[in-house]
Amino acid sequence: EKLEEVQYNKDTKTIKLSIGEKRMNDFTPVNRTMKERSRKLRKEMTRQEAKLWYEYLHTYKPRFRRQHVIGAFILDFYCDSARLAIELDGSQHYTDVSLKYDAWRTKKIEEKDITVLRFTNLDISRKFSDICTYIDYVVKKRLKELGK
């Protein structure tokens, strides 16, 4: 399956993906549904999300949020002070369609002056200390860039 088109409707805040003859509405407007979905995702974190959250980010200053809604997207982790999003990618992210969608999604988030860091679940499992060091470096760099 090949991702042929991605459309974002600013009025309805919806995203439509066109895959061949199929059309998918993956996101609804930011409303109660998105908030409920983000709450559900917080309760059902992956093992790697839980590791990054409980062993590092939940006590990090400045504060990070889990499964935070930004526009039509739910970010795995988000630091408002540094305008930094952290996304963890499992194996489902490595299909052609998912790679193209993730690239498009990252571009849309970066258009809001939010830096996006992506790590694989394998990175979290095998290089946790290095990942934490890198996140700290990027947060401090972003704070400096933003004059904070």
PDB file of C-alpha atoms in Angstrom:
ATOM      1  CA  GLU A   1       0.000   0.000   0.000  1.00  0.00           C
ATOM      2  CA  LYS A   2       1.247   3.432  -0.933  1.00  0.00           C
ATOM      3  CA  LEU A   3       0.357   6.733   0.664  1.00  0.00           C
ATOM      4  CA  GLU A   4      -0.792   8.888  -2.228  1.00  0.00           C
ATOM      5  CA  GLU A   5      -2.130  11.985  -0.575  1.00  0.00           C
ATOM      6  CA  VAL A   6      -2.444  13.652   2.799  1.00  0.00           C
ATOM      7  CA  GLN A   7      -4.930  16.482   3.222  1.00  0.00           C
ATOM      8  CA  TYR A   8      -5.392  18.684   6.263  1.00  0.00           C
ATOM      9  CA  ASN A   9      -8.626  20.654   6.521  1.00  0.00           C
ATOM     10  CA  LYS A  10      -7.989  23.739   8.680  1.00  0.00           C
ATOM     11  CA  ASP A  11     -11.697  24.460   9.099  1.00  0.00           C
ATOM     12  CA  THR A  12     -12.661  21.049  10.462  1.00  0.00           C
ATOM     13  CA  LYS A  13      -9.152  20.248  11.782  1.00  0.00           C
ATOM     14  CA  THR A  14      -9.267  16.790  10.235  1.00  0.00           C
ATOM     15  CA  ILE A  15      -6.662  14.796   8.384  1.00  0.00           C
ATOM     16  CA  LYS A  16      -7.511  12.591   5.431  1.00  0.00           C
ATOM     17  CA  LEU A  17      -5.105  10.007   4.117  1.00  0.00           C
ATOM     18  CA  SER A  18      -5.599   8.635   0.651  1.00  0.00           C
ATOM     19  CA  ILE A  19      -4.169   5.184   0.046  1.00  0.00           C
ATOM     20  CA  GLY A  20      -5.004   4.031  -3.434  1.00  0.00           C
ATOM     21  CA  GLU A  21      -8.795   3.837  -3.515  1.00  0.00           C
ATOM     22  CA  LYS A  22      -9.118   3.820   0.277  1.00  0.00           C
ATOM     23  CA  ARG A  23      -9.663   6.969   2.313  1.00  0.00           C
ATOM     24  CA  MET A  24      -9.065   7.075   6.030  1.00  0.00           C
ATOM     25  CA  ASN A  25     -10.052   9.718   8.553  1.00  0.00           C
ATOM     26  CA  ASP A  26      -7.436   9.090  11.220  1.00  0.00           C
ATOM     27  CA  PHE A  27      -8.029  12.179  13.315  1.00  0.00           C
ATOM     28  CA  THR A  28     -11.117  14.039  14.402  1.00  0.00           C
ATOM     29  CA  PRO A  29     -11.238  17.674  15.460  1.00  0.00           C
ATOM     30  CA  VAL A  30      -9.558  18.484  18.760  1.00  0.00           C
ATOM     31  CA  ASN A  31     -12.439  17.992  21.115  1.00  0.00           C
ATOM     32  CA  ARG A  32     -13.610  15.628  23.793  1.00  0.00           C
ATOM     33  CA  THR A  33     -12.772  12.645  21.557  1.00  0.00           C
ATOM     34  CA  MET A  34      -9.101  13.646  21.294  1.00  0.00           C
ATOM     35  CA  LYS A  35      -8.906  14.325  25.028  1.00  0.00           C
ATOM     36  CA  GLU A  36     -10.475  10.955  25.792  1.00  0.00           C
ATOM     37  CA  ARG A  37      -8.093   9.256  23.380  1.00  0.00           C
ATOM     38  CA  SER A  38      -5.072  10.942  24.983  1.00  0.00           C
ATOM     39  CA  ARG A  39      -6.259   9.860  28.450  1.00  0.00           C
ATOM     40  CA  LYS A  40      -6.633   6.295  27.203  1.00  0.00           C
ATOM     41  CA  LEU A  41      -3.133   6.374  25.686  1.00  0.00           C
ATOM     42  CA  ARG A  42      -1.715   7.629  29.017  1.00  0.00           C
ATOM     43  CA  LYS A  43      -3.286   4.663  30.786  1.00  0.00           C
ATOM     44  CA  GLU A  44      -2.052   2.204  28.148  1.00  0.00           C
ATOM     45  CA  MET A  45       1.545   3.308  27.644  1.00  0.00           C
ATOM     46  CA  THR A  46       3.923   0.938  25.917  1.00  0.00           C
ATOM     47  CA  ARG A  47       6.731  -0.545  27.998  1.00  0.00           C
ATOM     48  CA  GLN A  48       9.197   1.891  26.390  1.00  0.00           C
ATOM     49  CA  GLU A  49       6.953   4.922  26.951  1.00  0.00           C
ATOM     50  CA  ALA A  50       6.559   3.919  30.598  1.00  0.00           C
ATOM     51  CA  LYS A  51      10.327   3.488  30.980  1.00  0.00           C
ATOM     52  CA  LEU A  52      11.083   6.924  29.497  1.00  0.00           C
ATOM     53  CA  TRP A  53       8.329   8.544  31.553  1.00  0.00           C
ATOM     54  CA  TYR A  54       8.841   6.938  34.954  1.00  0.00           C
ATOM     55  CA  GLU A  55      12.622   6.637  34.842  1.00  0.00           C
ATOM     56  CA  TYR A  56      13.357  10.069  33.386  1.00  0.00           C
ATOM     57  CA  LEU A  57      10.756  12.541  32.103  1.00  0.00           C
ATOM     58  CA  HIS A  58       8.188  12.642  34.919  1.00  0.00           C
ATOM     59  CA  THR A  59      10.640  14.420  37.250  1.00  0.00           C
ATOM     60  CA  TYR A  60      12.476  16.378  34.537  1.00  0.00           C
ATOM     61  CA  LYS A  61      12.472  20.164  34.785  1.00  0.00           C
ATOM     62  CA  PRO A  62      11.121  21.877  32.759  1.00  0.00           C
ATOM     63  CA  ARG A  63       7.973  19.782  32.837  1.00  0.00           C
ATOM     64  CA  PHE A  64       6.993  17.260  30.163  1.00  0.00           C
ATOM     65  CA  ARG A  65       3.445  16.094  29.497  1.00  0.00           C
ATOM     66  CA  ARG A  66       2.401  12.631  28.290  1.00  0.00           C
ATOM     67  CA  GLN A  67       0.100  12.075  25.314  1.00  0.00           C
ATOM     68  CA  HIS A  68      -0.420  15.801  24.830  1.00  0.00           C
ATOM     69  CA  VAL A  69      -2.859  17.090  22.202  1.00  0.00           C
ATOM     70  CA  ILE A  70      -1.455  19.676  19.773  1.00  0.00           C
ATOM     71  CA  GLY A  71      -3.877  20.551  16.988  1.00  0.00           C
ATOM     72  CA  ALA A  72      -4.953  17.316  15.326  1.00  0.00           C
ATOM     73  CA  PHE A  73      -2.106  15.291  16.845  1.00  0.00           C
ATOM     74  CA  ILE A  74      -1.405  13.498  20.094  1.00  0.00           C
ATOM     75  CA  LEU A  75       2.292  13.730  20.965  1.00  0.00           C
ATOM     76  CA  ASP A  76       3.861  10.967  23.060  1.00  0.00           C
ATOM     77  CA  PHE A  77       5.699  13.533  25.218  1.00  0.00           C
ATOM     78  CA  TYR A  78       5.729  17.324  25.033  1.00  0.00           C
ATOM     79  CA  CYS A  79       7.667  20.065  26.838  1.00  0.00           C
ATOM     80  CA  ASP A  80       5.938  23.408  26.335  1.00  0.00           C
ATOM     81  CA  SER A  81       8.836  25.486  27.717  1.00  0.00           C
ATOM     82  CA  ALA A  82      11.268  24.040  25.171  1.00  0.00           C
ATOM     83  CA  ARG A  83       8.617  23.525  22.462  1.00  0.00           C
ATOM     84  CA  LEU A  84       9.896  19.966  22.146  1.00  0.00           C
ATOM     85  CA  ALA A  85       7.992  16.815  21.211  1.00  0.00           C
ATOM     86  CA  ILE A  86       9.341  13.309  21.732  1.00  0.00           C
ATOM     87  CA  GLU A  87       7.880  10.467  19.693  1.00  0.00           C
ATOM     88  CA  LEU A  88       8.617   6.788  20.265  1.00  0.00           C
ATOM     89  CA  ASP A  89       8.216   4.556  17.241  1.00  0.00           C
ATOM     90  CA  GLY A  90       7.379   0.871  17.414  1.00  0.00           C
ATOM     91  CA  SER A  91       7.570  -1.572  14.534  1.00  0.00           C
ATOM     92  CA  GLN A  92       4.230  -0.367  13.100  1.00  0.00           C
ATOM     93  CA  HIS A  93       5.971   2.874  12.096  1.00  0.00           C
ATOM     94  CA  TYR A  94       8.218   1.229   9.505  1.00  0.00           C
ATOM     95  CA  THR A  95       5.799   0.485   6.679  1.00  0.00           C
ATOM     96  CA  ASP A  96       5.953   2.746   3.603  1.00  0.00           C
ATOM     97  CA  VAL A  97       2.648   4.356   4.513  1.00  0.00           C
ATOM     98  CA  SER A  98       3.646   4.946   8.130  1.00  0.00           C
ATOM     99  CA  LEU A  99       7.043   6.395   7.244  1.00  0.00           C
ATOM    100  CA  LYS A 100       5.463   8.871   4.831  1.00  0.00           C
ATOM    101  CA  TYR A 101       2.720   9.758   7.285  1.00  0.00           C
ATOM    102  CA  ASP A 102       5.218  10.246  10.136  1.00  0.00           C
ATOM    103  CA  ALA A 103       7.340  12.530   7.919  1.00  0.00           C
ATOM    104  CA  TRP A 104       4.267  14.581   6.979  1.00  0.00           C
ATOM    105  CA  ARG A 105       3.103  14.690  10.613  1.00  0.00           C
ATOM    106  CA  THR A 106       6.560  15.810  11.809  1.00  0.00           C
ATOM    107  CA  LYS A 107       6.597  18.564   9.176  1.00  0.00           C
ATOM    108  CA  LYS A 108       3.176  19.826  10.316  1.00  0.00           C
ATOM    109  CA  ILE A 109       4.258  19.843  13.970  1.00  0.00           C
ATOM    110  CA  GLU A 110       7.545  21.610  13.130  1.00  0.00           C
ATOM    111  CA  GLU A 111       5.549  24.304  11.307  1.00  0.00           C
ATOM    112  CA  LYS A 112       4.292  25.249  14.794  1.00  0.00           C
ATOM    113  CA  ASP A 113       7.935  25.850  15.864  1.00  0.00           C
ATOM    114  CA  ILE A 114       8.007  22.577  17.796  1.00  0.00           C
ATOM    115  CA  THR A 115      11.122  20.436  17.480  1.00  0.00           C
ATOM    116  CA  VAL A 116      10.361  16.730  17.134  1.00  0.00           C
ATOM    117  CA  LEU A 117      12.715  14.024  18.369  1.00  0.00           C
ATOM    118  CA  ARG A 118      12.007  10.467  17.230  1.00  0.00           C
ATOM    119  CA  PHE A 119      13.412   7.375  18.862  1.00  0.00           C
ATOM    120  CA  THR A 120      12.687   3.728  18.222  1.00  0.00           C
ATOM    121  CA  ASN A 121      11.469   1.464  20.981  1.00  0.00           C
ATOM    122  CA  LEU A 122      14.689  -0.486  20.453  1.00  0.00           C
ATOM    123  CA  ASP A 123      16.711   2.695  21.160  1.00  0.00           C
ATOM    124  CA  ILE A 124      14.869   3.116  24.474  1.00  0.00           C
ATOM    125  CA  SER A 125      15.531  -0.510  25.396  1.00  0.00           C
ATOM    126  CA  ARG A 126      19.202  -0.582  24.394  1.00  0.00           C
ATOM    127  CA  LYS A 127      20.531   3.008  24.664  1.00  0.00           C
ATOM    128  CA  PHE A 128      18.409   4.510  27.423  1.00  0.00           C
ATOM    129  CA  SER A 129      21.143   6.511  29.114  1.00  0.00           C
ATOM    130  CA  ASP A 130      22.328   7.983  25.792  1.00  0.00           C
ATOM    131  CA  ILE A 131      18.741   8.909  24.861  1.00  0.00           C
ATOM    132  CA  CYS A 132      18.242  10.712  28.194  1.00  0.00           C
ATOM    133  CA  THR A 133      21.515  12.601  27.767  1.00  0.00           C
ATOM    134  CA  TYR A 134      20.495  13.653  24.252  1.00  0.00           C
ATOM    135  CA  ILE A 135      17.022  14.795  25.378  1.00  0.00           C
ATOM    136  CA  ASP A 136      18.640  16.913  28.111  1.00  0.00           C
ATOM    137  CA  TYR A 137      21.025  18.438  25.559  1.00  0.00           C
ATOM    138  CA  VAL A 138      18.197  19.298  23.139  1.00  0.00           C
ATOM    139  CA  VAL A 139      15.973  20.770  25.875  1.00  0.00           C
ATOM    140  CA  LYS A 140      18.778  23.062  27.045  1.00  0.00           C
ATOM    141  CA  LYS A 141      19.600  24.045  23.448  1.00  0.00           C
ATOM    142  CA  ARG A 142      15.926  24.806  22.695  1.00  0.00           C
ATOM    143  CA  LEU A 143      15.540  26.883  25.872  1.00  0.00           C
ATOM    144  CA  LYS A 144      18.569  28.925  24.880  1.00  0.00           C
ATOM    145  CA  GLU A 145      17.226  29.384  21.313  1.00  0.00           C
ATOM    146  CA  LEU A 146      13.886  30.519  22.710  1.00  0.00           C
ATOM    147  CA  GLY A 147      15.559  32.920  25.165  1.00  0.00           C
ATOM    148  CA  LYS A 148      14.346  31.102  28.272  1.00  0.00           C
TER     149      LYS A 148
END
